[in-house]
XYZ file of C-alpha atoms in Angstrom:
773
model
C -0.003 -0.006 -0.007
C 2.802 2.471 0.823
C 4.337 2.074 -2.655
C 0.960 3.136 -4.123
C 0.985 6.507 -2.342
C 2.621 8.384 -5.223
C -0.249 7.289 -7.482
C -2.687 9.010 -5.118
C -0.992 12.429 -5.065
C -1.678 15.361 -7.336
C 1.300 16.281 -9.570
C 0.662 19.979 -8.909
C 0.168 20.317 -5.145
C 1.851 17.045 -4.117
C -0.997 16.217 -1.725
C -3.675 13.567 -1.976
C -6.179 14.328 -4.741
C -9.153 16.435 -3.675
C -12.153 16.207 -6.033
C -9.994 14.770 -8.840
C -11.013 15.310 -12.453
C -9.916 13.221 -15.450
C -8.197 15.050 -18.310
C -8.564 13.756 -21.904
C -5.029 12.346 -21.638
C -6.281 10.117 -18.764
C -4.196 11.901 -16.140
C -5.800 13.341 -13.000
C -5.736 16.718 -11.299
C -7.305 18.233 -8.222
C -10.128 20.475 -9.330
C -8.594 23.447 -7.508
C -5.152 22.723 -8.971
C -6.625 22.500 -12.471
C -8.076 25.982 -12.068
C -4.753 27.304 -10.777
C -2.841 26.254 -13.902
C -5.346 27.605 -16.468
C -3.859 29.947 -19.047
C -6.000 32.365 -21.082
C -5.319 32.262 -24.847
C -5.660 35.217 -27.236
C -9.125 35.625 -28.777
C -7.712 35.608 -32.283
C -6.083 32.220 -31.726
C -9.098 30.438 -30.227
C -10.508 27.408 -32.038
C -13.767 29.277 -32.628
C -12.053 32.196 -34.373
C -9.903 29.801 -36.407
C -13.028 27.925 -37.573
C -14.737 31.229 -38.354
C -11.804 32.274 -40.490
C -12.094 29.042 -42.470
C -8.652 27.744 -41.647
C -10.000 24.203 -41.783
C -7.886 23.077 -38.830
C -9.763 20.973 -36.285
C -9.542 21.384 -32.508
C -7.323 18.362 -32.157
C -4.974 19.556 -34.907
C -4.775 22.845 -33.136
C -3.936 21.143 -29.855
C -1.204 19.051 -31.448
C 0.398 22.133 -33.034
C 0.084 23.923 -29.744
C 1.672 21.042 -27.864
C 4.634 20.967 -30.243
C 5.254 24.672 -30.050
C 4.633 24.857 -26.342
C 7.309 22.380 -25.302
C 9.943 22.751 -27.952
C 11.946 24.613 -25.308
C 11.257 22.183 -22.482
C 14.905 21.312 -21.976
C 15.761 24.923 -21.130
C 13.292 25.066 -18.234
C 11.028 27.557 -20.007
C 8.008 27.059 -22.217
C 6.284 29.516 -24.565
C 2.913 29.268 -26.230
C 4.318 29.652 -29.717
C 0.927 29.279 -31.433
C -0.328 32.511 -29.846
C 0.768 35.794 -31.234
C 0.681 37.694 -27.966
C 1.189 34.957 -25.391
C 4.054 35.808 -23.037
C 6.882 33.435 -22.355
C 6.191 31.967 -18.922
C 8.835 30.302 -16.760
C 7.784 26.855 -15.572
C 8.016 25.651 -12.002
C 8.299 22.195 -10.446
C 5.649 20.699 -8.238
C 6.458 18.629 -5.114
C 6.243 15.525 -7.326
C 8.944 16.834 -9.668
C 6.769 17.554 -12.749
C 6.706 20.908 -14.516
C 3.783 23.195 -13.741
C 2.962 26.273 -15.818
C 1.418 29.022 -13.683
C -1.325 31.249 -15.066
C -0.304 34.385 -16.843
C -2.281 36.440 -14.299
C -3.848 35.490 -10.961
C -7.492 34.432 -11.161
C -10.046 36.907 -9.863
C -11.177 36.333 -6.263
C -14.365 34.315 -5.980
C -16.406 32.699 -3.261
C -17.639 29.863 -5.469
C -16.202 26.332 -5.481
C -13.605 25.553 -8.143
C -16.173 23.613 -10.165
C -18.780 26.400 -10.155
C -16.512 29.438 -10.402
C -16.450 30.865 -13.928
C -13.284 30.474 -15.948
C -11.967 33.044 -18.407
C -12.959 32.575 -22.001
C -10.596 30.683 -24.273
C -8.787 29.184 -21.267
C -6.159 26.520 -21.938
C -5.086 23.794 -19.533
C -1.859 21.821 -19.925
C -1.350 18.434 -18.291
C 1.698 18.745 -15.999
C 2.618 15.115 -16.633
C 2.384 14.544 -20.404
C 2.320 18.286 -21.381
C -0.669 17.926 -23.685
C -2.740 21.112 -23.989
C -6.505 21.524 -24.320
C -8.779 24.543 -24.876
C -11.739 24.534 -22.465
C -15.249 24.948 -23.836
C -18.074 26.954 -22.274
C -18.566 24.408 -19.512
C -15.059 25.038 -18.210
C -13.766 22.511 -15.680
C -17.279 21.046 -15.384
C -16.683 19.470 -18.776
C -14.160 17.042 -17.243
C -15.521 13.896 -15.550
C -14.818 13.405 -11.854
C -12.743 10.381 -10.832
C -14.952 8.795 -8.144
C -12.906 5.585 -8.175
C -9.731 7.464 -7.297
C -11.589 9.215 -4.467
C -12.657 5.859 -3.112
C -9.134 4.453 -3.258
C -7.777 7.515 -1.430
C -10.458 7.165 1.263
C -9.580 3.522 1.862
C -5.878 4.265 1.882
C -6.233 7.111 4.367
C -8.517 5.040 6.585
C -6.017 2.177 6.587
C -3.248 4.611 7.577
C -5.298 6.544 10.118
C -4.626 6.148 13.831
C -7.339 6.237 16.494
C -10.497 7.964 15.260
C -10.979 11.447 16.732
C -14.098 13.264 17.736
C -15.367 15.566 15.002
C -17.016 18.121 17.299
C -14.237 18.900 19.820
C -13.311 22.569 19.439
C -9.641 22.431 20.485
C -7.669 19.201 20.830
C -9.973 16.450 19.486
C -10.415 13.553 21.879
C -10.606 9.934 20.840
C -14.043 9.042 19.539
C -16.084 6.485 21.477
C -19.160 6.170 19.249
C -20.390 6.993 15.754
C -23.951 7.880 14.790
C -24.863 6.052 11.589
C -27.649 8.541 10.754
C -25.593 11.679 11.457
C -22.375 10.089 10.081
C -20.430 11.839 12.861
C -17.877 10.509 15.390
C -18.423 11.654 18.995
C -16.411 11.555 22.192
C -18.432 11.025 25.391
C -18.707 14.749 26.401
C -19.681 15.837 22.874
C -22.201 12.999 22.549
C -23.964 14.064 25.772
C -23.902 17.735 24.734
C -24.703 17.476 21.016
C -26.446 14.127 20.611
C -28.623 13.513 23.707
C -30.561 10.231 23.742
C -34.001 11.873 23.624
C -36.463 13.216 21.123
C -35.806 12.364 17.475
C -32.159 11.587 18.277
C -33.213 8.658 20.489
C -33.947 6.622 17.352
C -30.436 7.095 15.946
C -28.135 4.101 16.035
C -24.799 4.577 17.814
C -21.994 2.082 16.998
C -18.347 1.739 18.035
C -15.897 3.848 15.984
C -14.266 0.830 14.301
C -17.635 -0.480 13.180
C -18.567 2.987 12.006
C -15.400 3.152 9.925
C -16.343 -0.135 8.259
C -19.905 1.009 7.631
C -18.558 4.240 6.114
C -16.313 2.210 3.876
C -19.174 -0.045 2.785
C -21.695 2.771 2.307
C -22.596 3.479 -1.329
C -20.496 6.159 -2.884
C -21.696 9.040 -4.980
C -22.754 7.940 -8.409
C -20.888 9.572 -11.252
C -23.059 11.939 -13.243
C -22.854 12.887 -16.894
C -20.647 15.864 -17.660
C -23.081 17.084 -20.369
C -26.258 16.423 -18.361
C -25.386 16.975 -14.712
C -28.671 15.656 -13.367
C -28.377 12.310 -15.161
C -26.422 9.267 -14.023
C -24.282 7.204 -16.358
C -26.266 4.228 -17.664
C -24.495 3.055 -20.843
C -20.991 2.912 -22.325
C -20.105 4.462 -25.688
C -17.714 2.054 -27.450
C -16.586 4.630 -30.022
C -15.836 7.420 -27.526
C -14.741 4.972 -24.785
C -16.648 6.758 -22.046
C -19.804 6.252 -19.951
C -22.867 8.209 -21.100
C -26.415 8.857 -19.914
C -29.662 8.164 -21.796
C -30.022 11.810 -22.886
C -26.649 11.595 -24.619
C -28.031 8.659 -26.586
C -31.267 10.390 -27.518
C -30.212 13.924 -28.311
C -26.458 14.190 -27.801
C -23.425 13.467 -29.945
C -23.504 9.775 -28.967
C -26.912 9.096 -30.521
C -25.442 7.309 -33.551
C -22.615 5.571 -31.689
C -22.439 1.939 -30.636
C -23.226 1.572 -26.937
C -23.189 -1.338 -24.509
C -24.471 -2.008 -21.012
C -22.456 -0.269 -18.325
C -22.231 -3.367 -16.091
C -21.072 -5.648 -18.873
C -18.355 -3.242 -19.967
C -17.357 -2.753 -16.325
C -16.751 -6.503 -15.941
C -15.022 -6.694 -19.344
C -12.634 -3.847 -18.544
C -11.932 -5.314 -15.101
C -10.987 -8.565 -16.758
C -8.792 -6.747 -19.280
C -7.105 -4.803 -16.462
C -6.432 -8.020 -14.548
C -4.865 -9.587 -17.638
C -2.769 -6.504 -18.211
C -1.673 -6.590 -14.559
C -0.463 -10.154 -15.030
C 1.842 -8.996 -17.786
C 2.942 -6.008 -15.735
C 3.613 -8.314 -12.791
C 5.918 -10.350 -14.988
C 7.717 -7.181 -16.043
C 8.027 -6.110 -12.397
C 9.530 -9.487 -11.537
C 11.970 -9.122 -14.405
C 12.782 -5.608 -13.190
C 13.579 -6.912 -9.713
C 15.839 -9.557 -11.207
C 17.396 -6.879 -13.405
C 18.060 -4.722 -10.344
C 19.771 -7.665 -8.677
C 21.856 -8.054 -11.841
C 22.745 -4.365 -11.817
C 23.747 -4.494 -8.156
C 25.883 -7.513 -8.951
C 27.412 -5.565 -11.820
C 28.359 -2.809 -9.375
C 30.306 -5.323 -7.303
C 31.821 -6.855 -10.422
C 32.830 -3.433 -11.724
C 34.551 -2.731 -8.421
C 36.344 -6.065 -8.560
C 37.320 -5.490 -12.200
C 38.528 -2.021 -11.305
C 40.786 -3.421 -8.623
C 42.047 -6.054 -11.057
C 42.660 -3.475 -13.770
C 44.517 -1.199 -11.411
C 46.628 -4.172 -10.345
C 47.476 -4.835 -14.024
C 48.553 -1.238 -14.508
C 50.708 -1.352 -11.432
C 52.242 -4.621 -12.582
C 53.123 -3.234 -16.021
C 54.650 -0.101 -14.557
C 56.600 -2.252 -12.136
C 57.966 -4.279 -15.073
C 59.238 -1.142 -16.817
C 61.031 0.217 -13.782
C 61.619 -3.028 -11.940
C 64.750 -2.054 -10.111
C 63.435 1.320 -9.002
C 60.083 -0.155 -8.001
C 61.708 -2.849 -5.861
C 63.578 -0.173 -4.021
C 60.404 1.862 -3.662
C 58.581 -1.146 -2.256
C 61.365 -1.708 0.243
C 61.237 1.905 1.381
C 57.440 1.873 1.635
C 57.578 -1.388 3.518
C 59.970 0.124 6.026
C 57.779 3.200 6.443
C 54.605 1.149 6.786
C 56.250 -1.220 9.189
C 57.485 1.645 11.333
C 54.042 3.299 11.100
C 52.154 0.148 12.075
C 54.616 -0.595 14.842
C 54.281 2.859 16.355
C 50.478 2.810 16.098
C 50.232 -0.681 17.564
C 52.480 0.186 20.496
C 50.589 3.399 21.266
C 47.147 1.796 20.839
C 48.115 -1.137 23.002
C 49.362 1.267 25.664
C 46.098 3.238 25.414
C 44.081 0.069 25.814
C 46.213 -1.132 28.717
C 46.125 2.215 30.517
C 42.374 2.510 29.982
C 41.779 -0.854 31.614
C 44.158 -0.095 34.510
C 42.603 3.344 34.996
C 39.115 1.875 35.091
C 40.272 -0.683 37.658
C 42.062 1.999 39.707
C 39.037 4.316 39.647
C 36.793 1.475 40.720
C 39.130 0.600 43.584
C 39.297 4.259 44.699
C 35.511 4.623 44.688
C 35.126 1.384 46.602
C 37.713 2.460 49.199
C 35.984 5.833 49.639
C 32.708 4.066 50.300
C 34.422 1.744 52.776
C 35.901 4.739 54.636
C 32.386 6.098 55.109
C 31.360 2.988 57.100
C 31.066 3.432 60.875
C 31.625 -0.201 61.853
C 35.212 -0.403 63.267
C 35.360 -4.192 63.451
C 33.954 -4.655 59.949
C 36.329 -2.027 58.609
C 39.365 -3.641 60.227
C 38.453 -7.017 58.731
C 39.066 -5.726 55.191
C 41.333 -2.702 55.707
C 44.633 -4.615 55.478
C 43.641 -6.250 52.208
C 42.485 -2.914 50.801
C 45.711 -1.187 51.856
C 47.739 -3.905 50.129
C 45.633 -3.600 46.986
C 46.030 0.173 46.959
C 49.827 -0.071 47.363
C 50.010 -2.800 44.718
C 47.951 -0.708 42.296
C 50.100 2.337 43.014
C 53.244 0.291 42.351
C 51.819 -0.862 39.038
C 51.345 2.768 37.978
C 54.928 3.554 39.029
C 56.675 1.058 36.730
C 56.926 3.297 33.680
C 53.230 2.940 32.947
C 52.787 6.683 32.448
C 55.733 7.020 30.122
C 55.054 6.761 26.357
C 56.633 3.635 24.930
C 57.095 5.178 21.506
C 58.114 8.531 20.076
C 56.160 10.301 17.345
C 59.158 11.021 15.130
C 60.154 8.831 12.165
C 63.895 8.247 11.926
C 63.750 8.066 8.138
C 64.778 10.492 5.420
C 64.276 10.000 1.689
C 66.183 11.570 -1.191
C 63.476 11.690 -3.857
C 65.241 13.615 -6.621
C 66.236 10.484 -8.603
C 62.683 9.176 -8.259
C 61.173 12.435 -9.537
C 63.393 12.302 -12.593
C 62.150 8.792 -13.375
C 58.496 9.779 -12.859
C 58.783 12.476 -15.569
C 59.788 9.757 -18.028
C 57.032 7.334 -17.010
C 53.759 6.803 -18.919
C 50.829 4.437 -18.511
C 50.462 1.348 -20.668
C 47.096 -0.377 -20.873
C 46.824 -3.791 -22.458
C 43.653 -5.846 -22.591
C 43.162 -9.042 -24.521
C 40.539 -8.931 -27.241
C 39.075 -12.169 -25.876
C 39.580 -12.500 -22.108
C 40.617 -15.698 -20.386
C 38.039 -17.642 -18.324
C 37.347 -16.851 -14.710
C 38.970 -18.865 -11.918
C 37.052 -22.114 -11.278
C 35.535 -22.771 -7.848
C 36.044 -26.148 -6.147
C 32.716 -27.538 -4.876
C 33.356 -29.171 -1.535
C 29.773 -30.430 -1.217
C 30.309 -32.680 -4.263
C 33.772 -33.970 -3.307
C 33.981 -37.467 -1.802
C 36.262 -40.445 -1.199
C 35.590 -44.124 -1.974
C 38.086 -46.881 -1.273
C 41.217 -46.012 -3.287
C 39.838 -42.986 -5.145
C 39.065 -39.343 -4.608
C 36.389 -37.428 -6.512
C 36.819 -33.699 -7.067
C 34.244 -31.335 -8.535
C 34.420 -27.708 -9.638
C 32.400 -25.062 -11.490
C 32.685 -21.673 -13.131
C 31.724 -18.623 -10.984
C 27.983 -17.798 -11.251
C 28.617 -14.359 -12.778
C 31.250 -15.472 -15.270
C 30.535 -14.307 -18.824
C 33.576 -15.901 -20.507
C 33.158 -19.518 -21.625
C 35.844 -22.098 -20.851
C 36.947 -24.632 -23.476
C 38.186 -27.038 -20.779
C 39.831 -27.547 -17.413
C 43.178 -28.772 -16.094
C 43.229 -30.646 -12.749
C 46.574 -30.895 -10.982
C 47.759 -32.890 -7.928
C 51.081 -32.902 -6.146
C 52.928 -36.129 -5.230
C 51.685 -36.291 -1.627
C 55.036 -35.087 -0.238
C 54.837 -31.399 -1.031
C 56.480 -31.789 -4.427
C 55.574 -30.272 -7.779
C 52.049 -30.361 -9.188
C 51.303 -32.637 -12.155
C 48.356 -32.715 -14.525
C 45.991 -35.603 -13.837
C 43.124 -34.537 -16.095
C 42.551 -32.208 -19.090
C 39.088 -31.927 -20.608
C 35.638 -30.342 -20.583
C 34.195 -32.292 -17.620
C 33.747 -30.566 -14.263
C 34.098 -33.713 -12.133
C 36.935 -36.210 -12.010
C 37.775 -39.259 -9.867
C 41.477 -39.952 -9.281
C 42.400 -43.562 -8.350
C 45.535 -44.801 -6.579
C 46.914 -42.366 -4.021
C 49.423 -42.980 -1.206
C 48.271 -43.741 2.330
C 49.276 -41.499 5.229
C 49.975 -38.613 2.859
C 48.717 -35.096 2.308
C 47.800 -34.145 -1.261
C 47.181 -30.712 -2.677
C 44.753 -30.335 -5.579
C 43.978 -27.340 -7.779
C 42.218 -26.648 -11.070
C 42.336 -23.980 -13.777
C 40.250 -23.218 -16.870
C 41.462 -22.477 -20.397
C 40.189 -21.192 -23.738
C 41.753 -19.984 -26.992
C 43.064 -16.825 -25.330
C 44.871 -18.471 -22.427
C 44.436 -20.045 -19.000
C 42.759 -18.692 -15.881
C 44.451 -18.354 -12.489
C 44.464 -21.468 -10.329
C 41.606 -22.136 -7.964
C 42.196 -22.235 -4.230
C 44.216 -25.278 -3.214
C 42.314 -28.237 -1.745
C 44.197 -30.221 0.892
C 43.456 -33.978 1.163
C 44.580 -35.991 4.187
C 44.775 -39.717 3.484
C 44.384 -42.612 5.916
C 47.003 -44.727 7.670
C 44.750 -47.820 7.641
C 44.802 -49.792 4.352
C 41.977 -52.076 5.474
C 39.435 -49.412 6.397
C 35.947 -49.825 5.118
C 34.217 -47.630 2.519
C 34.114 -43.970 3.463
C 31.578 -41.410 2.252
C 31.123 -37.720 2.890
C 27.868 -36.468 4.412
C 27.492 -34.560 1.133
C 26.744 -37.251 -1.525
C 27.625 -36.767 -5.158
C 24.455 -36.415 -7.271
C 23.718 -39.672 -9.060
C 22.993 -37.905 -12.332
C 26.630 -36.753 -12.558
C 28.989 -39.541 -13.592
C 32.555 -38.524 -12.698
C 35.407 -39.101 -15.081
C 37.954 -41.545 -13.600
C 41.716 -41.053 -13.906
C 44.561 -43.068 -12.385
C 47.098 -41.217 -10.295
C 50.359 -40.611 -12.177
C 52.355 -41.471 -9.058
C 51.463 -45.094 -8.228
C 49.219 -47.909 -9.384
C 48.767 -49.429 -5.923
C 47.790 -46.368 -3.925
C 44.553 -45.323 -2.227
C 42.897 -42.174 -0.845
C 40.734 -42.558 2.250
C 39.726 -40.538 5.282
C 42.070 -40.615 8.253
C 40.345 -43.290 10.347
C 37.520 -45.819 10.079
C 34.079 -44.329 10.393
C 32.200 -41.508 8.814
C 34.229 -38.584 7.521
C 33.433 -34.924 7.943
C 34.949 -32.357 5.619
C 34.940 -28.669 6.145
C 35.840 -25.455 4.320
C 38.548 -23.516 6.071
C 38.643 -19.709 5.825
C 42.298 -19.488 4.844
C 42.795 -16.928 2.044
C 44.627 -19.431 -0.194
C 43.646 -22.913 0.903
C 40.602 -25.073 1.323
C 41.098 -28.054 3.622
C 39.308 -31.357 3.766
C 39.564 -32.351 7.447
C 38.753 -35.920 8.379
C 37.221 -36.563 11.752
C 39.276 -38.667 14.157
C 37.461 -41.528 15.790
C 37.915 -44.694 17.878
C 39.631 -44.698 21.258
C 42.428 -46.972 20.053
C 42.958 -45.196 16.755
C 46.400 -43.748 15.901
C 47.121 -40.425 17.553
C 46.614 -37.156 15.729
C 49.444 -34.811 14.808
C 48.550 -31.188 14.097
C 49.716 -27.620 14.551
C 48.090 -24.234 14.988
C 46.315 -22.800 11.932
C 47.557 -19.359 10.779
C 44.765 -19.145 8.221
C 41.925 -18.981 10.741
C 43.748 -17.213 13.611
C 43.366 -13.598 14.653
C 45.792 -11.258 12.913
C 47.459 -10.362 16.261
C 48.609 -13.966 16.833
C 52.366 -14.510 16.293
C 53.501 -17.976 15.101
C 56.876 -19.698 15.394
C 58.421 -23.178 15.685
C 56.558 -24.505 12.593
C 53.265 -23.099 13.931
C 53.556 -25.060 17.189
C 54.381 -22.012 19.359
C 52.141 -18.966 19.558
C 51.986 -15.657 21.393
C 50.180 -12.355 20.766
C 51.094 -8.774 19.971
C 48.062 -7.292 21.759
C 47.184 -6.798 25.413
C 43.704 -8.130 24.571
C 42.885 -11.832 24.342
C 43.041 -13.330 20.851
C 42.024 -16.825 19.687
C 43.951 -19.355 17.595
C 42.653 -22.781 16.476
C 44.338 -26.067 15.630
C 44.404 -27.295 12.043
C 42.562 -30.545 12.728
C 38.917 -30.884 13.695
C 37.528 -33.809 15.703
C 34.050 -35.289 15.601
C 34.546 -38.852 16.920
C 36.919 -40.690 19.243
C 39.119 -39.704 22.204
C 41.888 -37.128 21.736
C 44.511 -35.659 24.069
C 46.996 -32.831 23.582
C 49.110 -30.647 25.861
C 50.362 -27.074 25.933
C 53.430 -25.893 27.865
C 53.670 -22.341 29.231
C 56.874 -20.860 27.766
C 56.333 -17.334 29.097
C 53.960 -16.006 31.781
C 54.216 -12.315 32.797
C 51.961 -10.093 34.930
C 49.562 -12.900 35.892
C 47.284 -13.029 32.790
C 44.550 -15.624 32.426
C 44.927 -17.599 29.154
C 42.159 -20.002 28.154
C 42.436 -23.510 26.719
C 39.794 -25.803 25.242
C 37.895 -26.507 22.025
C 35.786 -24.398 19.675
C 33.749 -24.374 16.486
C 35.361 -23.132 13.307
C 33.331 -19.857 13.458
C 34.256 -18.924 17.050
C 34.850 -15.229 17.764
C 38.597 -14.558 17.466
C 38.814 -11.171 19.222
C 37.743 -12.098 22.758
C 38.591 -14.636 25.454
C 37.827 -18.240 24.572
C 34.457 -19.232 26.063
C 32.876 -15.776 25.909
C 30.538 -16.857 23.102
C 28.510 -20.038 22.549
C 31.041 -21.446 20.063
C 33.752 -22.394 22.581
C 34.182 -24.551 25.692
C 37.247 -23.556 27.745
C 39.125 -23.373 31.035
C 40.804 -20.066 31.827
C 43.465 -20.026 34.515
C 45.707 -17.519 36.279
C 48.516 -18.014 38.800
C 46.152 -19.047 41.627
C 42.931 -20.650 40.333
C 40.900 -21.636 37.279
C 37.297 -21.490 36.012
C 35.365 -23.287 33.279
C 33.545 -20.991 30.815
C 31.048 -21.419 27.972
C 28.774 -18.715 26.541
C 30.219 -16.250 29.117
C 29.032 -18.463 32.006
C 31.724 -19.109 34.648
C 31.564 -22.315 36.740
C 33.621 -24.595 39.006
C 36.264 -22.323 40.461
C 39.233 -24.561 41.320
C 42.340 -23.678 43.303
C 45.709 -24.143 41.661
C 47.113 -22.035 38.869
C 49.948 -21.933 36.366
C 53.460 -20.496 36.131
C 56.183 -20.535 33.529
C 56.925 -24.173 32.601
C 53.478 -25.478 33.581
C 51.682 -28.022 31.362
C 48.008 -27.828 30.415
C 46.351 -31.040 29.204
C 43.096 -31.147 27.223
C 41.170 -34.432 26.924
C 38.281 -34.494 24.438
C 36.270 -37.714 24.687
C 33.654 -37.608 21.925
C 32.616 -41.186 22.640
C 31.431 -40.156 26.111
C 30.803 -36.522 24.986
C 32.988 -34.997 27.740
C 35.792 -32.431 27.989
C 38.354 -32.623 30.850
C 41.365 -30.432 31.732
C 44.688 -31.203 33.449
C 47.348 -28.979 35.042
C 50.772 -30.560 35.474
C 49.367 -34.071 34.904
C 46.679 -33.629 37.593
C 42.990 -33.328 36.726
C 41.824 -29.729 37.282
C 38.396 -29.859 38.883
C 35.607 -32.199 37.798
C 34.690 -33.055 34.208
C 34.422 -29.578 32.702
C 31.699 -30.090 30.104
C 29.332 -32.881 29.138
C 27.086 -33.532 26.135
C 29.566 -32.021 23.702
C 28.730 -33.076 20.152
C 29.746 -31.974 16.672
C 32.989 -30.883 15.030
C 35.530 -29.293 17.432
C 38.930 -27.714 16.891
C 41.613 -27.352 19.583
C 41.671 -23.703 20.678
C 43.679 -21.264 22.824
C 43.188 -17.601 23.723
C 46.071 -15.491 25.080
C 47.578 -12.008 25.103
C 51.097 -10.673 24.767
C 52.033 -11.740 28.299
C 51.750 -15.453 27.454
C 53.544 -17.800 25.063
C 52.583 -21.458 24.731
C 53.833 -24.442 22.739
C 51.542 -27.199 21.442
C 52.392 -30.896 21.873
C 50.372 -33.386 19.783
C 50.641 -37.038 18.849
C 50.191 -37.924 22.515
C 48.363 -41.078 23.599
C 45.392 -40.863 25.890
C 46.593 -40.975 29.558
C 46.733 -44.543 30.900
C 44.491 -43.892 33.875
C 41.794 -42.499 31.585
C 42.076 -45.441 29.168
C 41.582 -47.920 32.002
C 38.691 -45.890 33.386
C 37.064 -45.793 29.920
C 37.446 -49.541 29.436
C 35.816 -50.208 32.848
C 32.924 -47.894 31.965
């Protein structure tokens, strides 16, 4: 309904139509607005005078000539009535709806009559503000235009649907909310006005009072005014003239200009035209649907243009770099040094701001608490806590005295650049733009949901990007040798699915694909990492995403071995998952079975927060920020029992790192366990807590120091998570009923450094306990 509102507003005044009339061009105007835009034409140029002079030009010919001359200057913002010898050039204005409105040459004379009854000047001309067609009014003036009763009805329904509570119509100042409506008087009353103006006695006692909502409905359902004939104002429309395409009355048929025209029943034509309008709306609905899809396409084009712009700029930069390679390498080195120094200074200052803000908030809170404690008049109660408060105050003061209020970084840059040789080279540099006449195909996308393993084969599937407009003649699938060696082609052809047989056990393969056409080859897709099984006798494995049966994959033997096999890591169902690394997609097999081989893994730089710092082949991590940041392991677990440990290499200023497991989409910029995607234990130098979804439980005494060992035991057979500190269980079982795919996780700040130890067997005491259970 709200989108229809513009259809219900007058193009002149911008408000809802009031007493709308229908112009011959089928557009509508308020009756008052139509009178306001009348223009008086010269007597010598009127249609009557032209007919009297024998010019032989009909009214409609005159109007067409007038229309052409009137708006030949529309683009300039001014229009002139060129067909009139003495008509002045009149500047046009714009209505609230944005259409041009031509004001009258002179203001109309004051009158107390309604717009329909007030006389109009002779030879008046009205111009439609929407289509700019002009028309000379006859002696009837504006009364010669039919009134649009249907539009009035639509506006009434629209306004009633938008109206708030109905107000009393007789309150003199601020109208109160109406409580009743009189159906005979057709007036809404509040209680005071009803008692004063509509007492229940005399003739008014027979009137029917109804609730306002019911009165609104009855108003809506009440018969509207019947349209009357414009030529015979006392007669209602009863027939429809097919030739003139307008309703007429019986007098028009007997004595008017429609007497010789073909006419039909008004009701029959009403139903026919309704049916025709419905059919037309069906076609318009289809066009509207196409327009919505077209808008989606245009919005997609905006994104594609932006991406193409970035790509094109990159090409220009690359070509310029090729021309001045040596100079550009030096420039890149200098910029890298400046950016590194800039980022380092900003990071140090921002970290100090964050640290000082936290310490200041803690200090202020302690001060306010101490001031409130001082106000207490209970000596014994005060003395119970005063020593602890005094120690805390001194400790906090000492923390502020250790260089905390000294900036850790200066604002000056110890760099100076001699740019005169560079300026001389820039004067000799020009842009070179090269674009192939027929572009290469877009980069293919590997479809993980259609990739699967079966015995000694792996099936890979890919597709062209949805918005790609360049056709590919074929694809090239490449695999490495399972040991990190060079890639080799295993398939070349037009198919988009291929099964490779015979791959090594206990190996990690990398797969990639590229498209080609006559122009050249596309960039490689993201690399897909496949982890094969250690067990040669494992049963058939299938992904939870089955390959559609209607697609028959092309089979190719591996070029590396004829006795090799690709399978998930361990017996049981395999789960594969997209990783959010910028250059790799990983297929991670779930680990299952208590007695299965142990899992070896490291931390994952691709999914970690950008503040995490990796070393020791991604087994050791720390952080550059004072805030907690999260890092995940590379391997996800969904079945079996798994145990890993982390040693504390550095522990300064008593932070509280957190250890546990998390989903792949856990929040990376807060402590582990703050959201509902992680299950963790956070620990300081004295005690620990379990935390999930920001809920803290099971405070346990005993903390960590430098050299301590944290153990994490994830038992997905029993659906439990247990923690250990220095080979001793820390508290009870931390979490139960854990199900799904979990990744090892740690959160820490710059005061902590930990090293991951994997490939560890499940502790003996837990294995014996599990076998007894």
